[in-house]
Amino acid sequence: MTPTLGSPTLLRGATLIDGSGSAPLPDSAVLIEGERIAWAGPAAAASVPPNSVEIDVTGLTIMPGLIDCHDHMAHTGFDLMQRAAAPMSLTMMRIADNLRVTLEAGITTVRDAGGLDIGFKLAVEESLIPGPRLVLGLSILSRTGGIADPRMRSGAVLDFMELPGLPSPVRDGVDECRQGVREVIHAGADWVKCASTGGVSSPTLGPLDAALTYDELATIADEAHMLNKRVFVHAYGGQGLVDAVAAGIDCIEHGAYLCRHPESIERMADEGFWLVPTYMVIALHAERGSPWAQRKARDMQDDHRRTLEVALTAGIPIAMGTDAGGYGHGHNAVELQHLVENGMTPMQAIVASTSDAARLLEMDADIGTLEPGKFADVLLIDGNPLEDIAILDQQDQLRMVMKGGSVYVDRLQPQATRIPSLH
Ligand SMILES: [Zn+2]
């Protein structure tokens, strides 16, 4: 269903930003054979196999597809009436559309931080629907009254939002937490997701309220690690964040108030625990959220900015995540603007969204840079994102999106320019 490039194909003439953090290489060439990159380097040094096709992409930037380490592909807006009224089949079609839109925006890999079940991952892998490579968290393990509890204070139960392949997220006490880890892994989780603080969008527990105990967190980490899975935790600040780090949770999501916890910063840097700061969703909550979400989001923005500064200084590894799917899909690259506004260089933001994100996901042998042997997850962009990071979200300037050597967006010049190579 998806056009593949003639194979092998040489993309010649673009400026290469390979995702490693190396300086951009003008007048580059990238050779793609089948699903993978066969060669990348200066165009003058390219040797081209017989029967290859050459595409002149002079004037464009070529870079790896972006990796969003925190999104929710199954979220389709905060309008509960609309979601409650939708038959499950319609909900699933909307989710399939979210996947397509996200891929077409240049996001070639997504770690889903809760809500998507394994059927969608299998459907993408079988090429039944277009979508990013998927790394799944499935259910968000949290307490009664925590961020994933579908029971409202009113007595209403919002379980209509749950896909059938998801284990129950509500877990109280160490035994239920251990069982929860076993259930999500059995249901296909690649990572175990939990929530150790309240949140911004929830009306009850706040971002500084602890929502899992140290013992519960240590049990989740222990059980996941025993099965060679890693854990990512929704944690904004306060004791829930401190305990998550002390319990050996591998990756902190949001972490807005991390700057207030020097001992946690030190431990994260020492152990190589990751931070995925998700500025985009906080900005959207502050602008368009419920009255309480707007207040909580605005309250944390100064600390959140400071957190990136101290994390960079401490050497905590950082990967890009948006968490923004509830507000719509396909603008994930806006997170790179926020990373730059909060203190990263454009190159640091690109590395956090490519090679570092791939390292977090332990997929760096296959994705994250444009190097021989890796999947051809490739973007061609009209413009230089190092000069203007915002162009990554300007989709008319996104001229090609390729995932695994298959082309999902093609806004290059007409076929006539695709000359068979004379080499
Ligand atoms: Zn999230």
CSV table of C-alpha atoms and ligand atoms in Angstrom, one decimal:
chain,number,residue,atom,x,y,z
A,1,MET,CA,0.0,0.0,0.0
A,2,THR,CA,3.0,2.3,0.5
A,3,PRO,CA,5.2,3.2,-2.4
A,4,THR,CA,8.8,2.2,-1.9
A,5,LEU,CA,11.6,3.9,-3.6
A,6,GLY,CA,13.3,2.3,-6.5
A,7,SER,CA,16.0,0.3,-4.9
A,8,PRO,CA,18.8,1.2,-4.4
A,9,THR,CA,18.2,5.0,-4.3
A,10,LEU,CA,20.6,7.8,-3.9
A,11,LEU,CA,19.4,11.0,-2.4
A,12,ARG,CA,22.1,13.5,-3.5
A,13,GLY,CA,22.9,17.1,-2.7
A,14,ALA,CA,21.1,17.8,0.6
A,15,THR,CA,22.7,19.1,3.8
A,16,LEU,CA,22.9,16.1,6.1
A,17,ILE,CA,22.1,16.4,9.8
A,18,ASP,CA,22.7,12.8,10.8
A,19,GLY,CA,21.2,12.9,14.2
A,20,SER,CA,24.4,12.2,16.1
A,21,GLY,CA,25.1,15.8,16.9
A,22,SER,CA,27.9,16.0,14.3
A,23,ALA,CA,28.2,19.3,12.3
A,24,PRO,CA,25.9,19.4,9.3
A,25,LEU,CA,27.4,18.1,6.1
A,26,PRO,CA,26.6,20.2,3.0
A,27,ASP,CA,26.3,18.4,-0.4
A,28,SER,CA,25.8,15.0,1.0
A,29,ALA,CA,24.5,11.7,-0.4
A,30,VAL,CA,22.5,9.0,1.3
A,31,LEU,CA,22.1,5.6,-0.3
A,32,ILE,CA,19.0,3.6,0.5
A,33,GLU,CA,18.7,-0.1,-0.3
A,34,GLY,CA,15.4,-1.8,0.7
A,35,GLU,CA,14.5,-0.8,4.2
A,36,ARG,CA,17.9,0.4,5.3
A,37,ILE,CA,20.6,3.0,4.7
A,38,ALA,CA,23.5,1.5,2.8
A,39,TRP,CA,25.8,4.5,2.8
A,40,ALA,CA,25.9,8.2,3.9
A,41,GLY,CA,28.6,10.8,3.4
A,42,PRO,CA,29.9,13.5,1.1
A,43,ALA,CA,28.2,13.3,-2.4
A,44,ALA,CA,31.7,13.5,-4.0
A,45,ALA,CA,32.6,10.2,-2.3
A,46,ALA,CA,29.4,8.3,-3.1
A,47,SER,CA,29.8,5.2,-5.1
A,48,VAL,CA,26.5,4.1,-6.6
A,49,PRO,CA,25.5,0.5,-7.4
A,50,PRO,CA,24.3,-0.3,-10.9
A,51,ASN,CA,20.6,0.1,-11.6
A,52,SER,CA,20.2,2.6,-8.9
A,53,VAL,CA,17.9,5.7,-9.0
A,54,GLU,CA,19.3,9.1,-8.1
A,55,ILE,CA,17.2,11.9,-6.8
A,56,ASP,CA,18.6,15.4,-6.8
A,57,VAL,CA,17.6,16.9,-3.4
A,58,THR,CA,20.0,19.9,-3.6
A,59,GLY,CA,18.9,22.7,-1.3
A,60,LEU,CA,17.0,20.5,1.2
A,61,THR,CA,18.0,19.2,4.6
A,62,ILE,CA,18.1,15.5,5.1
A,63,MET,CA,17.8,14.1,8.7
A,64,PRO,CA,16.4,11.2,10.6
A,65,GLY,CA,12.7,10.8,11.4
A,66,LEU,CA,11.7,12.3,14.8
A,67,ILE,CA,11.1,10.1,17.8
A,68,ASP,CA,8.4,11.2,20.3
A,69,CYS,CA,9.0,9.3,23.6
A,70,HIS,CA,5.8,10.4,25.2
A,71,ASP,CA,2.5,10.6,23.4
A,72,HIS,CA,-1.0,9.1,23.6
A,73,MET,CA,-2.1,7.9,20.2
A,74,ALA,CA,-5.5,6.8,21.5
A,75,HIS,CA,-6.4,10.2,22.9
A,76,THR,CA,-8.9,12.0,20.7
A,77,GLY,CA,-9.6,15.2,22.6
A,78,PHE,CA,-10.9,16.2,26.0
A,79,ASP,CA,-14.5,16.4,24.9
A,80,LEU,CA,-15.9,13.7,27.1
A,81,MET,CA,-19.4,13.8,25.5
A,82,GLN,CA,-18.0,13.3,22.1
A,83,ARG,CA,-15.9,10.4,23.3
A,84,ALA,CA,-18.7,8.8,25.2
A,85,ALA,CA,-21.0,9.0,22.2
A,86,ALA,CA,-18.5,7.3,19.8
A,87,PRO,CA,-19.0,3.6,19.1
A,88,MET,CA,-15.8,1.7,19.8
A,89,SER,CA,-15.3,1.0,16.1
A,90,LEU,CA,-15.4,4.8,15.4
A,91,THR,CA,-12.9,5.4,18.2
A,92,MET,CA,-10.6,2.8,16.6
A,93,MET,CA,-10.8,4.5,13.2
A,94,ARG,CA,-10.0,7.8,14.8
A,95,ILE,CA,-7.0,6.3,16.5
A,96,ALA,CA,-5.8,4.8,13.2
A,97,ASP,CA,-6.1,8.3,11.7
A,98,ASN,CA,-4.0,9.7,14.6
A,99,LEU,CA,-1.3,7.3,13.7
A,100,ARG,CA,-1.3,8.3,10.1
A,101,VAL,CA,-1.3,12.0,10.8
A,102,THR,CA,1.6,11.6,13.2
A,103,LEU,CA,3.7,9.7,10.8
A,104,GLU,CA,3.0,12.2,8.0
A,105,ALA,CA,4.2,14.9,10.3
A,106,GLY,CA,7.6,13.3,10.3
A,107,ILE,CA,7.3,11.3,13.6
A,108,THR,CA,8.6,7.9,12.6
A,109,THR,CA,8.7,6.4,16.1
A,110,VAL,CA,6.4,6.9,19.1
A,111,ARG,CA,6.6,5.5,22.6
A,112,ASP,CA,2.9,5.5,23.6
A,113,ALA,CA,2.7,6.4,27.3
A,114,GLY,CA,-0.7,4.8,27.9
A,115,GLY,CA,-4.0,4.1,26.2
A,116,LEU,CA,-3.0,2.3,23.0
A,117,ASP,CA,-3.3,-1.5,22.9
A,118,ILE,CA,-1.1,-3.9,21.0
A,119,GLY,CA,-3.5,-4.4,18.1
A,120,PHE,CA,-2.5,-1.1,16.7
A,121,LYS,CA,1.2,-1.9,16.9
A,122,LEU,CA,0.6,-5.2,15.1
A,123,ALA,CA,-1.6,-3.4,12.5
A,124,VAL,CA,1.3,-1.0,11.8
A,125,GLU,CA,3.8,-3.8,11.6
A,126,GLU,CA,1.6,-5.7,9.2
A,127,SER,CA,1.3,-2.5,7.1
A,128,LEU,CA,-2.5,-2.6,7.5
A,129,ILE,CA,-2.5,1.1,8.5
A,130,PRO,CA,0.2,3.7,8.2
A,131,GLY,CA,1.8,4.8,11.5
A,132,PRO,CA,5.0,5.4,13.4
A,133,ARG,CA,7.0,2.5,14.9
A,134,LEU,CA,5.3,1.9,18.2
A,135,VAL,CA,6.7,1.2,21.6
A,136,LEU,CA,3.9,0.6,24.1
A,137,GLY,CA,3.2,1.3,27.7
A,138,LEU,CA,-0.5,0.2,27.6
A,139,SER,CA,-2.0,1.0,30.9
A,140,ILE,CA,-0.8,3.6,33.4
A,141,LEU,CA,-0.5,1.8,36.7
A,142,SER,CA,-1.8,4.2,39.4
A,143,ARG,CA,-3.6,4.3,42.7
A,144,THR,CA,-7.3,4.7,43.5
A,145,GLY,CA,-8.0,8.3,42.6
A,146,GLY,CA,-4.7,8.5,40.6
A,147,ILE,CA,-4.4,9.9,37.1
A,148,ALA,CA,-5.6,6.7,35.4
A,149,ASP,CA,-8.6,5.9,37.6
A,150,PRO,CA,-11.7,6.1,35.4
A,151,ARG,CA,-14.0,6.7,38.4
A,152,MET,CA,-14.9,10.3,38.9
A,153,ARG,CA,-16.0,11.9,42.2
A,154,SER,CA,-19.4,12.3,40.7
A,155,GLY,CA,-19.7,8.5,40.5
A,156,ALA,CA,-19.4,8.6,36.7
A,157,VAL,CA,-17.0,6.0,35.3
A,158,LEU,CA,-15.1,7.0,32.2
A,159,ASP,CA,-14.2,3.5,31.2
A,160,PHE,CA,-15.7,4.0,27.7
A,161,MET,CA,-12.3,5.5,26.8
A,162,GLU,CA,-10.4,2.2,27.5
A,163,LEU,CA,-9.5,-0.1,24.6
A,164,PRO,CA,-10.3,-3.7,25.3
A,165,GLY,CA,-6.7,-4.9,25.3
A,166,LEU,CA,-5.7,-2.8,28.3
A,167,PRO,CA,-5.4,-4.3,31.8
A,168,SER,CA,-7.0,-2.2,34.6
A,169,PRO,CA,-4.7,0.7,35.6
A,170,VAL,CA,-5.9,1.0,39.2
A,171,ARG,CA,-3.5,-0.7,41.6
A,172,ASP,CA,-3.2,-0.3,45.4
A,173,GLY,CA,-0.5,-1.8,47.5
A,174,VAL,CA,2.6,-3.8,46.5
A,175,ASP,CA,0.8,-7.0,45.6
A,176,GLU,CA,-1.5,-5.3,43.1
A,177,CYS,CA,1.4,-3.3,41.7
A,178,ARG,CA,3.4,-6.5,41.1
A,179,GLN,CA,0.3,-8.1,39.5
A,180,GLY,CA,-0.3,-5.0,37.4
A,181,VAL,CA,3.3,-5.2,35.9
A,182,ARG,CA,2.7,-8.9,35.1
A,183,GLU,CA,-0.6,-8.1,33.4
A,184,VAL,CA,0.6,-5.2,31.3
A,185,ILE,CA,3.7,-7.2,30.1
A,186,HIS,CA,1.4,-10.1,29.3
A,187,ALA,CA,-0.8,-7.8,27.3
A,188,GLY,CA,2.2,-6.6,25.2
A,189,ALA,CA,3.8,-3.7,27.0
A,190,ASP,CA,7.3,-2.8,25.9
A,191,TRP,CA,7.8,-0.5,28.9
A,192,VAL,CA,5.9,-0.4,32.2
A,193,LYS,CA,4.2,3.0,32.8
A,194,CYS,CA,3.1,4.2,36.2
A,195,ALA,CA,2.2,7.4,37.9
A,196,SER,CA,3.7,8.4,41.2
A,197,THR,CA,2.2,11.9,41.5
A,198,GLY,CA,-1.0,13.6,40.6
A,199,GLY,CA,-1.3,15.6,37.3
A,200,VAL,CA,-2.3,18.8,35.6
A,201,SER,CA,-5.4,17.7,33.8
A,202,SER,CA,-6.9,15.7,36.7
A,203,PRO,CA,-9.2,17.7,39.1
A,204,THR,CA,-8.1,16.0,42.3
A,205,LEU,CA,-4.5,15.0,43.1
A,206,GLY,CA,-2.0,17.8,42.1
A,207,PRO,CA,1.5,17.6,40.6
A,208,LEU,CA,3.2,17.7,44.0
A,209,ASP,CA,1.0,15.1,45.6
A,210,ALA,CA,2.5,11.7,46.0
A,211,ALA,CA,0.4,8.9,44.4
A,212,LEU,CA,2.5,5.7,44.9
A,213,THR,CA,4.6,4.8,47.9
A,214,TYR,CA,8.3,4.0,47.7
A,215,ASP,CA,7.5,0.3,48.3
A,216,GLU,CA,5.0,0.3,45.4
A,217,LEU,CA,7.4,2.0,43.1
A,218,ALA,CA,10.3,-0.3,44.1
A,219,THR,CA,8.0,-3.4,43.5
A,220,ILE,CA,7.1,-2.1,40.0
A,221,ALA,CA,10.7,-1.5,39.2
A,222,ASP,CA,11.8,-4.9,40.6
A,223,GLU,CA,9.1,-6.9,38.7
A,224,ALA,CA,9.7,-5.0,35.4
A,225,HIS,CA,13.4,-5.4,35.6
A,226,MET,CA,13.1,-9.1,36.3
A,227,LEU,CA,11.4,-9.4,32.9
A,228,ASN,CA,14.0,-7.1,31.3
A,229,LYS,CA,11.5,-4.3,30.9
A,230,ARG,CA,12.1,-0.7,31.9
A,231,VAL,CA,9.7,1.7,33.7
A,232,PHE,CA,8.7,5.2,32.9
A,233,VAL,CA,6.9,7.2,35.5
A,234,HIS,CA,4.5,10.2,35.4
A,235,ALA,CA,6.1,12.3,38.1
A,236,TYR,CA,6.0,16.1,38.5
A,237,GLY,CA,7.6,16.7,41.8
A,238,GLY,CA,7.5,16.3,45.6
A,239,GLN,CA,7.8,13.0,47.4
A,240,GLY,CA,6.4,10.9,44.5
A,241,LEU,CA,9.2,12.1,42.3
A,242,VAL,CA,11.9,11.6,44.9
A,243,ASP,CA,10.6,8.1,45.7
A,244,ALA,CA,10.5,7.2,42.0
A,245,VAL,CA,14.1,8.1,41.5
A,246,ALA,CA,15.2,6.4,44.7
A,247,ALA,CA,13.2,3.2,43.7
A,248,GLY,CA,15.3,3.0,40.5
A,249,ILE,CA,12.6,4.0,38.0
A,250,ASP,CA,14.4,4.3,34.6
A,251,CYS,CA,12.7,7.3,33.1
A,252,ILE,CA,11.0,10.4,34.6
A,253,GLU,CA,8.2,11.9,32.5
A,254,HIS,CA,7.4,15.6,32.9
A,255,GLY,CA,9.6,16.2,36.0
A,256,ALA,CA,8.7,19.8,36.1
A,257,TYR,CA,9.7,20.3,39.7
A,258,LEU,CA,12.9,18.1,39.5
A,259,CYS,CA,15.0,21.3,40.0
A,260,ARG,CA,13.8,21.4,43.6
A,261,HIS,CA,15.3,17.9,44.4
A,262,PRO,CA,19.1,18.0,44.2
A,263,GLU,CA,19.5,14.5,45.5
A,264,SER,CA,17.3,13.1,42.8
A,265,ILE,CA,19.2,15.1,40.1
A,266,GLU,CA,22.4,13.6,41.4
A,267,ARG,CA,21.0,10.1,41.4
A,268,MET,CA,19.6,10.4,37.9
A,269,ALA,CA,22.9,11.7,36.5
A,270,ASP,CA,24.9,9.0,38.3
A,271,GLU,CA,22.6,6.2,37.2
A,272,GLY,CA,21.8,7.5,33.7
A,273,PHE,CA,18.1,7.8,34.4
A,274,TRP,CA,16.3,9.7,31.7
A,275,LEU,CA,14.1,12.8,31.7
A,276,VAL,CA,11.4,13.4,29.2
A,277,PRO,CA,10.2,16.9,30.0
A,278,THR,CA,7.1,17.3,27.8
A,279,TYR,CA,6.9,21.1,27.5
A,280,MET,CA,4.3,21.1,24.8
A,281,VAL,CA,1.5,19.6,26.8
A,282,ILE,CA,2.1,22.1,29.7
A,283,ALA,CA,2.0,25.0,27.3
A,284,LEU,CA,-1.3,23.6,25.8
A,285,HIS,CA,-2.8,23.1,29.3
A,286,ALA,CA,-1.8,26.6,30.3
A,287,GLU,CA,-3.5,28.0,27.1
A,288,ARG,CA,-6.5,25.8,26.5
A,289,GLY,CA,-7.0,23.5,29.5
A,290,SER,CA,-9.7,23.4,32.1
A,291,PRO,CA,-9.6,26.2,34.7
A,292,TRP,CA,-7.7,24.0,37.2
A,293,ALA,CA,-5.3,22.7,34.5
A,294,GLN,CA,-4.5,26.2,33.3
A,295,ARG,CA,-3.7,27.2,36.9
A,296,LYS,CA,-1.5,24.2,37.6
A,297,ALA,CA,0.3,24.4,34.3
A,298,ARG,CA,1.1,28.1,34.8
A,299,ASP,CA,2.2,27.5,38.3
A,300,MET,CA,4.9,25.1,37.2
A,301,GLN,CA,6.4,26.8,34.2
A,302,ASP,CA,9.2,28.6,36.0
A,303,ASP,CA,10.3,25.5,37.8
A,304,HIS,CA,10.0,23.5,34.5
A,305,ARG,CA,12.3,25.8,32.7
A,306,ARG,CA,14.8,25.7,35.5
A,307,THR,CA,14.6,21.9,35.5
A,308,LEU,CA,15.9,21.7,31.9
A,309,GLU,CA,18.8,24.0,32.8
A,310,VAL,CA,19.9,21.9,35.9
A,311,ALA,CA,19.3,18.6,34.1
A,312,LEU,CA,21.6,19.7,31.2
A,313,THR,CA,24.2,21.0,33.6
A,314,ALA,CA,24.1,17.7,35.6
A,315,GLY,CA,24.3,15.6,32.5
A,316,ILE,CA,21.0,13.8,32.9
A,317,PRO,CA,20.1,12.2,29.5
A,318,ILE,CA,17.1,13.9,28.0
A,319,ALA,CA,14.7,12.7,25.2
A,320,MET,CA,11.9,14.5,23.4
A,321,GLY,CA,8.3,13.8,24.3
A,322,THR,CA,5.2,15.9,23.7
A,323,ASP,CA,2.3,14.3,25.7
A,324,ALA,CA,0.2,16.5,23.5
A,325,GLY,CA,-2.1,14.0,21.7
A,326,GLY,CA,-5.1,15.0,23.8
A,327,TYR,CA,-5.0,18.4,22.1
A,328,GLY,CA,-4.7,16.8,18.6
A,329,HIS,CA,-2.1,15.0,16.6
A,330,GLY,CA,0.5,15.8,14.0
A,331,HIS,CA,2.3,18.8,15.6
A,332,ASN,CA,4.8,16.9,17.7
A,333,ALA,CA,7.7,18.9,16.3
A,334,VAL,CA,6.5,21.9,18.3
A,335,GLU,CA,8.2,20.3,21.3
A,336,LEU,CA,11.6,21.0,19.7
A,337,GLN,CA,10.6,24.7,19.7
A,338,HIS,CA,9.9,24.5,23.4
A,339,LEU,CA,13.1,22.7,24.1
A,340,VAL,CA,15.0,25.5,22.4
A,341,GLU,CA,12.9,28.2,24.2
A,342,ASN,CA,13.8,26.5,27.5
A,343,GLY,CA,17.5,26.3,27.0
A,344,MET,CA,18.6,23.7,24.4
A,345,THR,CA,20.4,24.6,21.2
A,346,PRO,CA,18.6,23.6,18.1
A,347,MET,CA,21.2,20.8,17.6
A,348,GLN,CA,20.6,19.5,21.2
A,349,ALA,CA,16.8,19.5,20.5
A,350,ILE,CA,17.4,17.5,17.3
A,351,VAL,CA,19.6,15.0,19.1
A,352,ALA,CA,17.1,14.6,21.9
A,353,SER,CA,14.5,13.8,19.2
A,354,THR,CA,16.7,11.4,17.2
A,355,SER,CA,19.8,9.6,18.5
A,356,ASP,CA,19.2,10.2,22.2
A,357,ALA,CA,15.6,9.2,21.9
A,358,ALA,CA,16.7,6.0,20.2
A,359,ARG,CA,19.1,5.3,23.0
A,360,LEU,CA,16.4,5.8,25.6
A,361,LEU,CA,14.3,3.2,23.7
A,362,GLU,CA,17.3,0.9,23.3
A,363,MET,CA,16.6,1.0,19.5
A,364,ASP,CA,19.8,2.9,18.6
A,365,ALA,CA,21.1,-0.1,16.6
A,366,ASP,CA,18.2,0.5,14.2
A,367,ILE,CA,17.0,4.1,14.3
A,368,GLY,CA,18.0,7.6,15.4
A,369,THR,CA,20.8,8.5,13.0
A,370,LEU,CA,21.3,8.3,9.2
A,371,GLU,CA,24.1,5.8,9.2
A,372,PRO,CA,24.7,2.6,7.2
A,373,GLY,CA,22.7,-0.4,8.6
A,374,LYS,CA,19.9,1.6,10.2
A,375,PHE,CA,16.4,1.8,9.0
A,376,ALA,CA,15.8,4.4,6.4
A,377,ASP,CA,13.6,6.6,8.6
A,378,VAL,CA,14.3,9.8,6.7
A,379,LEU,CA,13.0,13.4,6.5
A,380,LEU,CA,13.7,15.8,3.7
A,381,ILE,CA,13.0,19.4,4.6
A,382,ASP,CA,13.0,22.7,2.7
A,383,GLY,CA,15.1,24.9,5.0
A,384,ASN,CA,17.6,24.5,7.8
A,385,PRO,CA,16.1,23.6,11.2
A,386,LEU,CA,19.4,24.7,12.9
A,387,GLU,CA,18.6,28.2,11.8
A,388,ASP,CA,14.8,28.0,12.4
A,389,ILE,CA,13.7,25.0,14.5
A,390,ALA,CA,10.0,25.9,13.8
A,391,ILE,CA,10.2,24.7,10.2
A,392,LEU,CA,10.0,21.1,11.5
A,393,ASP,CA,6.4,21.8,12.2
A,394,GLN,CA,5.7,23.5,8.9
A,395,GLN,CA,4.4,20.6,6.9
A,396,ASP,CA,4.5,22.2,3.5
A,397,GLN,CA,8.3,22.4,4.0
A,398,LEU,CA,8.4,18.7,4.9
A,399,ARG,CA,9.1,17.4,1.4
A,400,MET,CA,9.5,13.7,2.2
A,401,VAL,CA,8.8,11.3,5.1
A,402,MET,CA,10.2,7.8,4.8
A,403,LYS,CA,9.9,5.0,7.3
A,404,GLY,CA,11.9,1.8,6.7
A,405,GLY,CA,12.5,2.8,3.1
A,406,SER,CA,8.8,3.3,2.3
A,407,VAL,CA,7.6,6.8,1.3
A,408,TYR,CA,4.6,8.1,3.3
A,409,VAL,CA,4.9,11.8,2.2
A,410,ASP,CA,6.2,12.9,-1.1
A,411,ARG,CA,6.2,16.6,-2.0
A,412,LEU,CA,9.4,16.5,-4.1
A,413,GLN,CA,9.4,17.7,-7.6
A,414,PRO,CA,7.8,15.5,-10.3
A,415,GLN,CA,9.1,12.1,-11.2
A,416,ALA,CA,11.0,13.5,-14.2
A,417,THR,CA,13.8,14.5,-11.8
A,418,ARG,CA,14.3,10.9,-10.7
A,419,ILE,CA,16.8,9.9,-13.3
A,420,PRO,CA,18.3,6.5,-13.5
A,421,SER,CA,21.8,6.8,-12.3
A,422,LEU,CA,24.5,6.9,-15.0
A,423,HIS,CA,27.1,5.3,-12.7
B,1,ZN,ZN,1.2,11.4,29.2
